[in-house]
Short mmCIF file of C-alpha atoms and ligand atoms in Angstrom, two decimals:
data_model
loop_
_atom_site.label_atom_id
_atom_site.label_comp_id
_atom_site.label_asym_id
_atom_site.label_seq_id
_atom_site.Cartn_x
_atom_site.Cartn_y
_atom_site.Cartn_z
CA MET A 85 0.00 0.00 0.00
CA ARG A 86 1.45 3.34 -1.00
CA ARG A 87 1.68 5.85 1.84
CA ILE A 88 0.24 9.31 1.20
CA GLY A 89 0.29 12.19 3.70
CA ILE A 90 -2.05 15.17 3.38
CA VAL A 91 -1.65 18.33 5.47
CA GLY A 92 -5.06 19.95 5.90
CA ALA A 93 -8.54 18.51 6.38
CA GLY A 94 -10.61 20.79 4.16
CA GLN A 95 -12.59 20.44 0.94
CA ALA A 96 -9.44 19.53 -1.00
CA GLY A 97 -7.54 17.37 1.49
CA LEU A 98 -10.44 15.28 2.73
CA VAL A 99 -11.93 14.55 -0.70
CA LEU A 100 -8.51 13.40 -1.88
CA GLY A 101 -7.91 11.47 1.33
CA ILE A 102 -11.27 9.69 1.28
CA GLY A 103 -11.01 8.90 -2.44
CA LEU A 104 -7.55 7.37 -2.05
CA GLN A 105 -8.49 5.50 1.10
CA GLN A 106 -11.40 3.97 -0.83
CA ARG A 107 -8.90 2.86 -3.51
CA GLY A 108 -6.74 1.04 -0.98
CA TYR A 109 -4.01 3.63 -0.40
CA ASP A 110 -2.63 4.13 3.11
CA VAL A 111 -3.57 7.75 3.80
CA THR A 112 -2.80 10.05 6.72
CA VAL A 113 -4.56 13.42 7.00
CA PHE A 114 -3.26 16.08 9.40
CA ALA A 115 -6.12 18.19 10.75
CA GLU A 116 -5.70 21.38 12.72
CA ARG A 117 -8.69 20.67 14.93
CA PRO A 118 -10.83 17.64 15.84
CA ALA A 119 -14.19 17.21 14.10
CA GLU A 120 -16.30 18.56 16.95
CA ALA A 121 -14.17 21.70 17.26
CA VAL A 122 -14.65 22.32 13.53
CA ARG A 123 -18.42 21.82 13.83
CA GLU A 124 -18.65 24.22 16.77
CA GLY A 125 -16.20 26.74 15.32
CA ARG A 126 -16.64 29.97 13.44
CA LEU A 127 -18.05 30.36 9.96
CA ILE A 128 -15.58 29.33 7.22
CA SER A 129 -17.12 29.94 3.80
CA ASN A 130 -20.28 30.25 1.71
CA GLN A 131 -19.20 27.11 -0.21
CA CYS A 132 -21.74 27.07 -3.05
CA LEU A 133 -20.92 23.91 -5.03
CA PHE A 134 -22.02 23.56 -8.63
CA ASP A 135 -22.93 20.34 -10.36
CA PRO A 136 -19.50 19.04 -11.46
CA ALA A 137 -18.16 19.20 -7.90
CA LEU A 138 -21.37 17.70 -6.52
CA GLN A 139 -21.16 14.85 -9.01
CA ARG A 140 -17.68 14.05 -7.75
CA GLU A 141 -18.90 13.94 -4.16
CA ARG A 142 -21.79 11.71 -5.21
CA ALA A 143 -19.45 9.39 -7.13
CA LEU A 144 -17.39 8.95 -3.96
CA GLY A 145 -20.58 8.41 -1.92
CA ILE A 146 -19.81 11.35 0.38
CA ASN A 147 -22.59 13.83 -0.41
CA PHE A 148 -24.40 12.92 2.80
CA TRP A 149 -26.75 15.89 3.15
CA GLU A 150 -30.16 17.04 1.94
CA ALA A 151 -29.42 20.71 1.35
CA PRO A 152 -31.89 23.20 -0.12
CA PRO A 153 -31.38 22.98 -3.90
CA ILE A 154 -30.13 26.10 -5.66
CA ARG A 155 -32.22 25.97 -8.82
CA GLU A 156 -32.13 29.53 -10.09
CA VAL A 157 -29.90 32.54 -10.52
CA ALA A 158 -31.45 36.01 -10.14
CA PHE A 159 -29.14 38.76 -11.36
CA ALA A 160 -29.62 42.53 -11.03
CA ALA A 161 -27.34 45.48 -11.70
CA ALA A 162 -27.80 48.84 -10.03
CA GLY A 163 -28.92 51.81 -12.13
CA GLU A 164 -29.52 55.47 -11.39
CA GLY A 165 -32.81 55.07 -9.50
CA ALA A 166 -34.43 52.63 -7.10
CA GLU A 167 -35.02 49.98 -9.76
CA PRO A 168 -32.17 47.92 -11.18
CA ALA A 169 -30.89 48.87 -14.63
CA ILE A 170 -30.70 45.19 -15.56
CA SER A 171 -32.64 42.33 -14.02
CA TRP A 172 -33.11 38.71 -15.06
CA ARG A 173 -33.73 35.24 -13.65
CA VAL A 174 -32.81 31.90 -15.12
CA GLY A 175 -32.92 28.26 -14.06
CA LEU A 176 -29.83 26.12 -13.60
CA ASP A 177 -29.89 22.87 -15.60
CA ARG A 178 -28.59 21.01 -12.56
CA PRO A 179 -29.05 22.42 -9.06
CA ALA A 180 -26.15 23.69 -7.00
CA GLN A 181 -26.00 23.42 -3.21
CA SER A 182 -24.24 24.90 -0.23
CA VAL A 183 -23.53 22.68 2.76
CA ASP A 184 -21.66 24.43 5.56
CA GLN A 185 -18.01 23.39 5.41
CA ARG A 186 -18.07 22.84 9.16
CA VAL A 187 -20.71 20.15 8.62
CA LYS A 188 -18.87 18.63 5.68
CA VAL A 189 -15.42 18.62 7.23
CA ALA A 190 -16.65 17.17 10.52
CA ASP A 191 -18.66 14.42 8.77
CA TRP A 192 -15.86 13.66 6.31
CA MET A 193 -13.30 13.32 9.12
CA THR A 194 -15.54 10.67 10.65
CA GLU A 195 -15.96 8.97 7.27
CA PHE A 196 -12.22 9.04 6.60
CA GLU A 197 -11.54 7.28 9.91
CA ARG A 198 -14.38 4.82 9.29
CA LEU A 199 -12.60 3.84 6.06
CA GLY A 200 -9.45 3.13 8.06
CA GLY A 201 -7.70 6.44 7.34
CA ASP A 202 -5.18 7.78 9.85
CA LEU A 203 -6.43 11.17 11.09
CA ARG A 204 -3.90 13.03 13.20
CA VAL A 205 -4.95 16.21 14.94
CA ARG A 206 -1.93 18.47 14.83
CA ARG A 207 -0.96 21.71 13.17
CA VAL A 208 1.95 21.00 10.83
CA THR A 209 4.48 23.82 10.58
CA PRO A 210 6.88 24.37 7.68
CA ASP A 211 9.66 23.10 9.97
CA ASP A 212 7.79 19.81 10.53
CA LEU A 213 7.47 19.03 6.87
CA ASP A 214 10.81 17.29 6.40
CA GLU A 215 10.01 14.81 9.14
CA ARG A 216 6.58 14.23 7.62
CA ALA A 217 8.05 13.86 4.12
CA ARG A 218 10.30 11.01 5.35
CA GLU A 219 7.22 9.18 6.58
CA PHE A 220 5.28 9.23 3.29
CA GLU A 221 5.94 8.46 -0.36
CA LEU A 222 3.98 11.60 -1.25
CA LEU A 223 3.23 14.62 0.93
CA VAL A 224 0.49 17.00 -0.23
CA VAL A 225 -0.05 20.39 1.44
CA ALA A 226 -3.75 21.31 1.33
CA ALA A 227 -3.71 23.75 4.24
CA GLY A 228 -5.87 26.48 2.73
CA ARG A 229 -4.99 30.06 1.86
CA GLY A 230 -2.68 32.42 3.68
CA PRO A 231 1.00 33.07 4.12
CA GLN A 232 2.09 30.10 6.27
CA PHE A 233 3.71 28.22 3.36
CA ASP A 234 4.69 31.33 1.35
CA ALA A 235 8.38 30.49 1.29
CA LEU A 236 7.75 26.93 0.13
CA PHE A 237 5.30 27.78 -2.65
CA PRO A 238 6.22 31.23 -3.98
CA ARG A 239 3.91 33.38 -6.06
CA ASP A 240 3.75 32.57 -9.78
CA ASP A 241 3.95 36.11 -11.16
CA ASP A 242 2.87 35.12 -14.65
CA ARG A 243 -0.39 33.65 -13.38
CA SER A 244 -1.17 36.16 -10.60
CA PRO A 245 -2.42 39.53 -11.89
CA TYR A 246 -3.19 40.99 -8.44
CA ARG A 247 -0.88 41.84 -5.56
CA GLU A 248 -3.54 43.17 -3.20
CA PRO A 249 -7.00 42.05 -2.11
CA GLN A 250 -9.64 43.27 -4.55
CA ARG A 251 -12.65 43.08 -2.25
CA ALA A 252 -13.54 43.71 1.40
CA ILE A 253 -15.70 40.71 2.26
CA GLY A 254 -18.48 40.39 4.83
CA ILE A 255 -20.59 37.22 5.18
CA LEU A 256 -23.51 36.68 7.56
CA TYR A 257 -25.79 33.68 8.08
CA VAL A 258 -29.39 34.71 8.73
CA ALA A 259 -32.59 32.79 9.44
CA GLY A 260 -36.20 33.77 8.89
CA PRO A 261 -38.54 34.33 5.96
CA LEU A 262 -36.85 35.93 2.96
CA ASP A 263 -38.46 37.07 -0.24
CA ALA A 264 -35.83 35.53 -2.52
CA VAL A 265 -35.62 33.06 -5.40
CA PRO A 266 -34.89 29.41 -4.54
CA GLY A 267 -31.31 29.91 -5.54
CA LEU A 268 -28.61 32.47 -5.93
CA THR A 269 -29.49 36.16 -5.79
CA PHE A 270 -26.71 38.31 -7.18
CA GLY A 271 -26.51 42.10 -7.13
CA MET A 272 -23.91 44.19 -8.93
CA ALA A 273 -23.04 47.86 -8.37
CA PRO A 274 -19.97 49.93 -9.26
CA VAL A 275 -18.92 49.82 -5.58
CA GLY A 276 -19.15 46.03 -5.23
CA GLU A 277 -21.39 42.99 -5.28
CA PHE A 278 -23.69 41.10 -2.95
CA PHE A 279 -25.14 37.64 -3.10
CA LEU A 280 -27.59 35.61 -1.12
CA LEU A 281 -28.00 31.84 -1.15
CA PRO A 282 -29.62 29.08 0.91
CA VAL A 283 -27.18 27.11 3.05
CA LEU A 284 -27.53 23.94 5.08
CA SER A 285 -25.51 25.12 8.06
CA VAL A 286 -24.61 23.68 11.44
CA HIS A 287 -27.81 25.43 12.59
CA GLY A 288 -29.98 23.84 9.87
CA PRO A 289 -31.31 25.67 6.80
CA VAL A 290 -30.27 29.35 6.77
CA HIS A 291 -29.32 31.95 4.18
CA GLY A 292 -25.82 33.28 3.66
CA ILE A 293 -25.53 36.87 2.52
CA GLY A 294 -22.17 38.10 1.31
CA PHE A 295 -20.99 41.62 0.41
CA PHE A 296 -17.89 42.24 -1.68
CA GLY A 297 -16.83 45.89 -1.55
CA VAL A 298 -14.18 47.51 -3.70
CA PRO A 299 -11.39 48.40 -1.20
CA GLY A 300 -11.49 52.01 -0.06
CA GLY A 301 -15.01 52.44 -1.43
CA PRO A 302 -18.34 52.85 0.36
CA MET A 303 -18.81 49.07 0.73
CA ASP A 304 -15.44 48.64 2.46
CA VAL A 305 -17.18 48.74 5.84
CA TRP A 306 -16.40 45.59 7.80
CA ASP A 307 -13.21 46.44 9.67
CA GLY A 308 -14.92 48.04 12.68
CA VAL A 309 -17.89 45.67 12.82
CA ALA A 310 -17.71 43.83 16.14
CA ASP A 311 -20.74 41.54 16.33
CA VAL A 312 -23.54 39.98 14.29
CA ASP A 313 -26.10 42.62 15.24
CA GLN A 314 -23.85 45.38 13.95
CA HIS A 315 -23.10 43.27 10.87
CA TYR A 316 -26.83 42.76 10.27
CA GLU A 317 -27.58 46.50 10.49
CA THR A 318 -24.61 47.28 8.25
CA ALA A 319 -25.83 44.75 5.69
CA ARG A 320 -29.33 46.28 5.66
CA LYS A 321 -27.83 49.72 5.17
CA LEU A 322 -25.72 48.49 2.24
CA LEU A 323 -28.83 47.01 0.64
CA ARG A 324 -30.80 50.25 1.07
CA THR A 325 -27.96 52.38 -0.26
CA HIS A 326 -26.50 50.35 -3.11
CA TYR A 327 -29.20 47.81 -4.02
CA PRO A 328 -32.41 49.75 -3.26
CA TRP A 329 -34.64 47.22 -5.02
CA GLN A 330 -33.55 44.80 -2.28
CA ALA A 331 -33.89 47.34 0.56
CA THR A 332 -36.21 45.15 2.65
CA LEU A 333 -34.58 41.79 1.86
CA LEU A 334 -33.33 41.15 5.39
CA ASP A 335 -36.15 42.83 7.32
CA ASN A 336 -37.77 39.58 8.47
CA ALA A 337 -34.53 37.67 8.97
CA ARG A 338 -32.16 37.69 11.94
CA PRO A 339 -28.53 36.66 12.51
CA VAL A 340 -28.36 32.97 13.39
CA ALA A 341 -25.77 33.07 16.19
CA PRO A 342 -22.77 35.15 17.35
CA THR A 343 -20.33 32.88 15.47
CA GLU A 344 -22.13 33.23 12.14
CA MET A 345 -20.28 36.12 10.51
CA LEU A 346 -17.01 36.44 8.65
CA HIS A 347 -14.95 39.45 7.56
CA GLY A 348 -11.82 39.42 5.47
CA ARG A 349 -9.80 40.30 2.40
CA ILE A 350 -8.17 37.75 0.16
CA THR A 351 -5.36 38.35 -2.31
CA PRO A 352 -5.89 36.15 -5.35
CA ILE A 353 -2.72 34.20 -5.99
CA VAL A 354 -1.38 31.29 -8.01
CA ARG A 355 1.70 29.68 -6.51
CA HIS A 356 4.46 27.48 -7.84
CA PRO A 357 2.98 24.17 -6.67
CA VAL A 358 6.12 22.09 -6.06
CA GLY A 359 8.06 23.01 -2.92
CA THR A 360 11.57 21.90 -1.96
CA LEU A 361 12.27 21.18 1.71
CA PRO A 362 15.68 21.75 3.35
CA SER A 363 16.44 18.03 2.87
CA GLY A 364 15.75 18.34 -0.85
CA ALA A 365 12.47 16.39 -0.57
CA LYS A 366 9.60 17.70 -2.69
CA VAL A 367 6.05 18.48 -1.53
CA LEU A 368 2.99 19.27 -3.62
CA ALA A 369 0.53 22.13 -2.95
CA MET A 370 -3.19 21.63 -3.47
CA GLY A 371 -6.49 23.54 -3.25
CA ASP A 372 -6.25 27.09 -1.91
CA THR A 373 -2.61 26.50 -0.94
CA ALA A 374 -1.82 26.26 -4.66
CA VAL A 375 -4.44 28.59 -6.16
CA THR A 376 -6.47 31.08 -4.10
CA ASN A 377 -9.23 33.11 -5.69
CA ASP A 378 -11.45 35.82 -4.26
CA PRO A 379 -14.78 34.21 -3.27
CA VAL A 380 -16.80 36.64 -5.41
CA GLY A 381 -17.11 34.07 -8.20
CA GLY A 382 -17.84 31.11 -5.92
CA GLN A 383 -15.04 29.05 -7.45
CA GLY A 384 -12.65 28.07 -4.61
CA ALA A 385 -14.42 25.06 -3.12
CA ASN A 386 -15.40 23.91 -6.61
CA MET A 387 -11.74 24.16 -7.60
CA ALA A 388 -10.68 22.29 -4.47
CA ALA A 389 -12.99 19.46 -5.53
CA ARG A 390 -11.43 19.53 -9.02
CA ALA A 391 -7.96 19.47 -7.53
CA ALA A 392 -8.85 16.43 -5.43
CA ARG A 393 -10.04 14.64 -8.53
CA ALA A 394 -7.05 15.61 -10.70
CA TYR A 395 -4.53 14.60 -8.03
CA HIS A 396 -6.41 11.37 -7.29
CA GLU A 397 -6.26 10.38 -10.96
CA ALA A 398 -2.60 11.37 -11.26
CA ILE A 399 -1.73 9.26 -8.20
CA VAL A 400 -3.62 6.22 -9.47
CA ASP A 401 -2.15 6.58 -12.97
CA ARG A 402 1.33 6.70 -11.43
CA GLY A 403 1.06 3.04 -10.47
CA ASP A 404 4.21 1.95 -8.62
CA ARG A 405 6.49 4.64 -10.00
CA PRO A 406 7.92 7.27 -7.63
CA PHE A 407 6.03 10.43 -6.75
CA ASP A 408 8.90 12.60 -7.91
CA GLU A 409 9.03 16.17 -9.12
CA GLU A 410 7.92 15.21 -12.61
CA PHE A 411 4.86 13.51 -11.14
CA MET A 412 4.04 16.62 -9.10
CA HIS A 413 4.23 18.93 -12.09
CA ASP A 414 2.04 16.53 -14.04
CA ALA A 415 -0.56 16.38 -11.25
CA PHE A 416 -0.72 20.17 -11.01
CA ALA A 417 -0.87 20.52 -14.81
CA ARG A 418 -3.93 18.24 -14.87
CA TYR A 419 -5.54 20.50 -12.29
CA TRP A 420 -4.46 23.76 -13.92
CA HIS A 421 -6.06 22.60 -17.17
CA HIS A 422 -9.35 23.38 -15.41
CA ALA A 423 -8.21 25.84 -12.76
CA ARG A 424 -6.84 28.35 -15.25
CA HIS A 425 -10.37 28.90 -16.57
CA ALA A 426 -11.91 29.34 -13.13
CA THR A 427 -9.05 31.65 -12.16
CA ARG A 428 -9.34 33.84 -15.23
CA PHE A 429 -13.14 34.07 -14.94
CA ASN A 430 -12.89 34.90 -11.26
CA ASN A 431 -10.10 37.46 -11.67
CA ASP A 432 -11.99 39.20 -14.48
CA LEU A 433 -15.08 39.46 -12.24
CA LEU A 434 -12.99 41.62 -9.91
CA ALA A 435 -12.24 44.20 -12.60
CA PRO A 436 -14.79 46.83 -13.70
CA PRO A 437 -16.94 45.09 -16.34
CA PRO A 438 -15.94 46.04 -19.89
CA GLU A 439 -18.50 47.15 -22.49
CA HIS A 440 -19.03 43.72 -24.04
CA VAL A 441 -19.77 42.20 -20.62
CA LEU A 442 -22.27 44.95 -19.78
CA ALA A 443 -23.88 44.44 -23.18
CA THR A 444 -24.12 40.71 -22.47
CA LEU A 445 -25.68 41.21 -19.04
CA ALA A 446 -28.21 43.65 -20.53
CA ALA A 447 -29.02 41.29 -23.42
CA ALA A 448 -29.59 38.50 -20.91
CA GLN A 449 -32.69 40.38 -19.76
CA ARG A 450 -34.21 40.07 -23.24
CA VAL A 451 -32.68 36.82 -24.51
CA PRO A 452 -33.06 33.83 -22.15
CA GLU A 453 -30.32 31.91 -23.96
CA VAL A 454 -27.79 34.58 -22.97
CA ALA A 455 -28.90 34.55 -19.33
CA HIS A 456 -28.67 30.76 -19.33
CA ARG A 457 -25.16 30.78 -20.73
CA PHE A 458 -23.97 33.45 -18.29
CA ALA A 459 -25.43 31.67 -15.24
CA HIS A 460 -23.74 28.42 -16.25
CA LEU A 461 -20.29 30.03 -16.32
CA PHE A 462 -20.16 29.42 -12.57
CA GLU A 463 -20.30 25.65 -13.08
CA ASN A 464 -18.43 25.70 -16.39
CA PRO A 465 -15.88 28.54 -16.35
CA ALA A 466 -14.11 26.90 -19.32
CA ASP A 467 -16.80 28.52 -21.47
CA TYR A 468 -15.49 31.97 -20.52
CA GLU A 469 -12.25 32.13 -22.50
CA GLY A 470 -13.75 31.74 -25.96
CA TRP A 471 -16.79 33.82 -25.11
CA LEU A 472 -16.76 36.72 -22.62
CA GLY A 473 -12.99 36.52 -22.37
CA ASP A 474 -12.86 37.61 -26.01
CA PRO A 475 -14.72 40.89 -26.77
CA GLU A 476 -15.14 40.12 -30.48
CA ALA A 477 -16.46 36.63 -29.86
CA ALA A 478 -18.82 37.99 -27.20
CA MET A 479 -20.32 40.60 -29.53
CA ALA A 480 -20.63 38.10 -32.40
CA TYR A 481 -22.43 35.70 -30.09
CA LEU A 482 -24.80 38.42 -28.87
CA HIS A 483 -25.67 39.31 -32.43
CA ALA A 484 -26.35 35.67 -33.33
CA ALA A 485 -28.33 34.95 -30.15
CA ALA A 486 -30.54 38.01 -30.71
CA GLN A 487 -31.44 36.69 -34.21
CA ARG A 488 -32.55 33.28 -32.96
C1 FAD B 281 -16.25 34.18 2.62
C2 FAD B 281 -15.96 33.05 1.69
C3 FAD B 281 -16.96 32.59 0.84
C4 FAD B 281 -16.69 31.55 -0.05
N1 FAD B 281 -17.67 31.11 -0.88
C5 FAD B 281 -17.40 30.13 -1.76
C6 FAD B 281 -18.42 29.63 -2.64
O1 FAD B 281 -19.59 30.04 -2.60
N2 FAD B 281 -18.08 28.65 -3.52
C7 FAD B 281 -16.82 28.16 -3.59
O2 FAD B 281 -16.57 27.28 -4.41
N3 FAD B 281 -15.85 28.59 -2.77
C8 FAD B 281 -16.11 29.56 -1.86
N4 FAD B 281 -15.13 29.99 -1.03
C9 FAD B 281 -13.78 29.43 -1.15
C10 FAD B 281 -13.66 28.07 -0.48
O3 FAD B 281 -14.12 28.11 0.85
C11 FAD B 281 -12.19 27.64 -0.49
O4 FAD B 281 -11.63 27.87 -1.75
C12 FAD B 281 -12.07 26.16 -0.16
O5 FAD B 281 -12.52 25.94 1.15
C13 FAD B 281 -10.63 25.70 -0.31
O6 FAD B 281 -10.50 24.39 0.15
P1 FAD B 281 -9.11 23.88 0.71
O7 FAD B 281 -9.33 22.49 1.17
O8 FAD B 281 -8.05 24.16 -0.27
O9 FAD B 281 -8.79 24.84 1.94
P2 FAD B 281 -9.58 25.00 3.30
O10 FAD B 281 -11.02 24.77 3.11
O11 FAD B 281 -9.13 26.30 3.86
O12 FAD B 281 -9.03 23.81 4.20
C14 FAD B 281 -7.72 23.81 4.69
C15 FAD B 281 -7.68 23.00 5.96
O13 FAD B 281 -6.33 22.91 6.40
C16 FAD B 281 -6.27 23.16 7.79
N5 FAD B 281 -4.93 23.68 8.08
C17 FAD B 281 -4.47 24.92 7.84
N6 FAD B 281 -3.19 25.02 8.21
C18 FAD B 281 -2.85 23.81 8.69
C19 FAD B 281 -1.64 23.29 9.23
N7 FAD B 281 -0.56 24.06 9.32
N8 FAD B 281 -1.62 22.00 9.64
C20 FAD B 281 -2.73 21.22 9.53
N9 FAD B 281 -3.90 21.67 9.03
C21 FAD B 281 -3.94 22.95 8.61
C22 FAD B 281 -7.39 24.14 8.06
O14 FAD B 281 -7.81 24.08 9.40
C23 FAD B 281 -8.46 23.64 7.10
O15 FAD B 281 -9.27 22.66 7.71
C24 FAD B 281 -15.39 30.99 -0.10
C25 FAD B 281 -14.40 31.44 0.78
C26 FAD B 281 -14.68 32.45 1.67
C27 FAD B 281 -13.61 32.92 2.61
#
């Protein structure tokens, strides 16, 4: 049995760990906290998963939850007055869902151990890695975003257009009756975005509402917000001010619990995925540790699921051969084949929308086919490059779609 070590029990690390354990590999996952501490901990994400990622979880038999299905996308862009300048709704061909990562991680840790996996609760530091690398034939670092492994996996300048966070993020889980579509409500304004979606959280069914403010602008408001009540009032004020057609959206809802808010800023970054330890041993980055995107496009957890699949297949295809540097570059290349699309789509969402994108969003109000195609970019960002990523192609498509 080949011995695989994975640092980090998140969406990426646990899906890889469970998948390999099911295939007969001898897998160890290092988790920062035990399952119950994760379940009782603070909010982590909004974690909307689209169909391809959900299919992978179903194929592994680990989509254990009945979450409210996300069947529709309702998009609106602010205009001059109280009504949105653009507004449309469209169904998703296959529903998305959001299951609180605290629920998933805690349940998956239990499942991983049930399958015979070795779950060790300890925070692995960069200095520990050499000792860990001696223990395993392959060591994967799936420890999420942030600077802790900066030196090991430096920034890939060619693939990282931003050096600073592009949004000030505030997420709140609320409960109570909401006048919203059974799906994803998305609002766009020059100062930032908001979205609302149903979530199966540790508290049962709730809604997550997220605001993404351009730094330094009027939606960059979260730094001084101390508790959920202040967050709730701030969120209502943002709705009244920047999305007036949604002014009353939260009036009948309330924050779920004091833990259920999250503030932050994330610098999008792609890293060189193969790290060299002082001993010369190589380690492979995965998930957010390798590629971190701003959550505005809802891609990160979906990408983590993709990474788990790509690395799983690369490991199985490797057979008995060594997990050397060449293997690691190949595994990441398989992942990047998809991740580059999600990354480009997500990074472009952070920039002011160019004319052809605004024209597309406006046309979506009149032409359902355009709305359908736009909404499905979130599950299929590979469609972006040859369409909205190319102004000429986008305008040609709009012309053709309007004729149909
Ligand atoms: C506000 C917000 C909203 C989001 N919304 C969405 C969304 O709607 N859709 C979407 O697809 N994505 C979303 N994301 C992104 C998504 O949550 C992440 O991209 C995804 O969780 C990445 O998975 P991961 O396994 O790579 O990292 P993580 O989920 O961060 O998991 C890493 C794990 O490693 C552990 N760890 C860290 N350091 C160590 C260490 N030194 N030793 C041992 N363990 C360690 C951590 O405790 C954690 O359990 C959102 C993120 C945020 C912040």
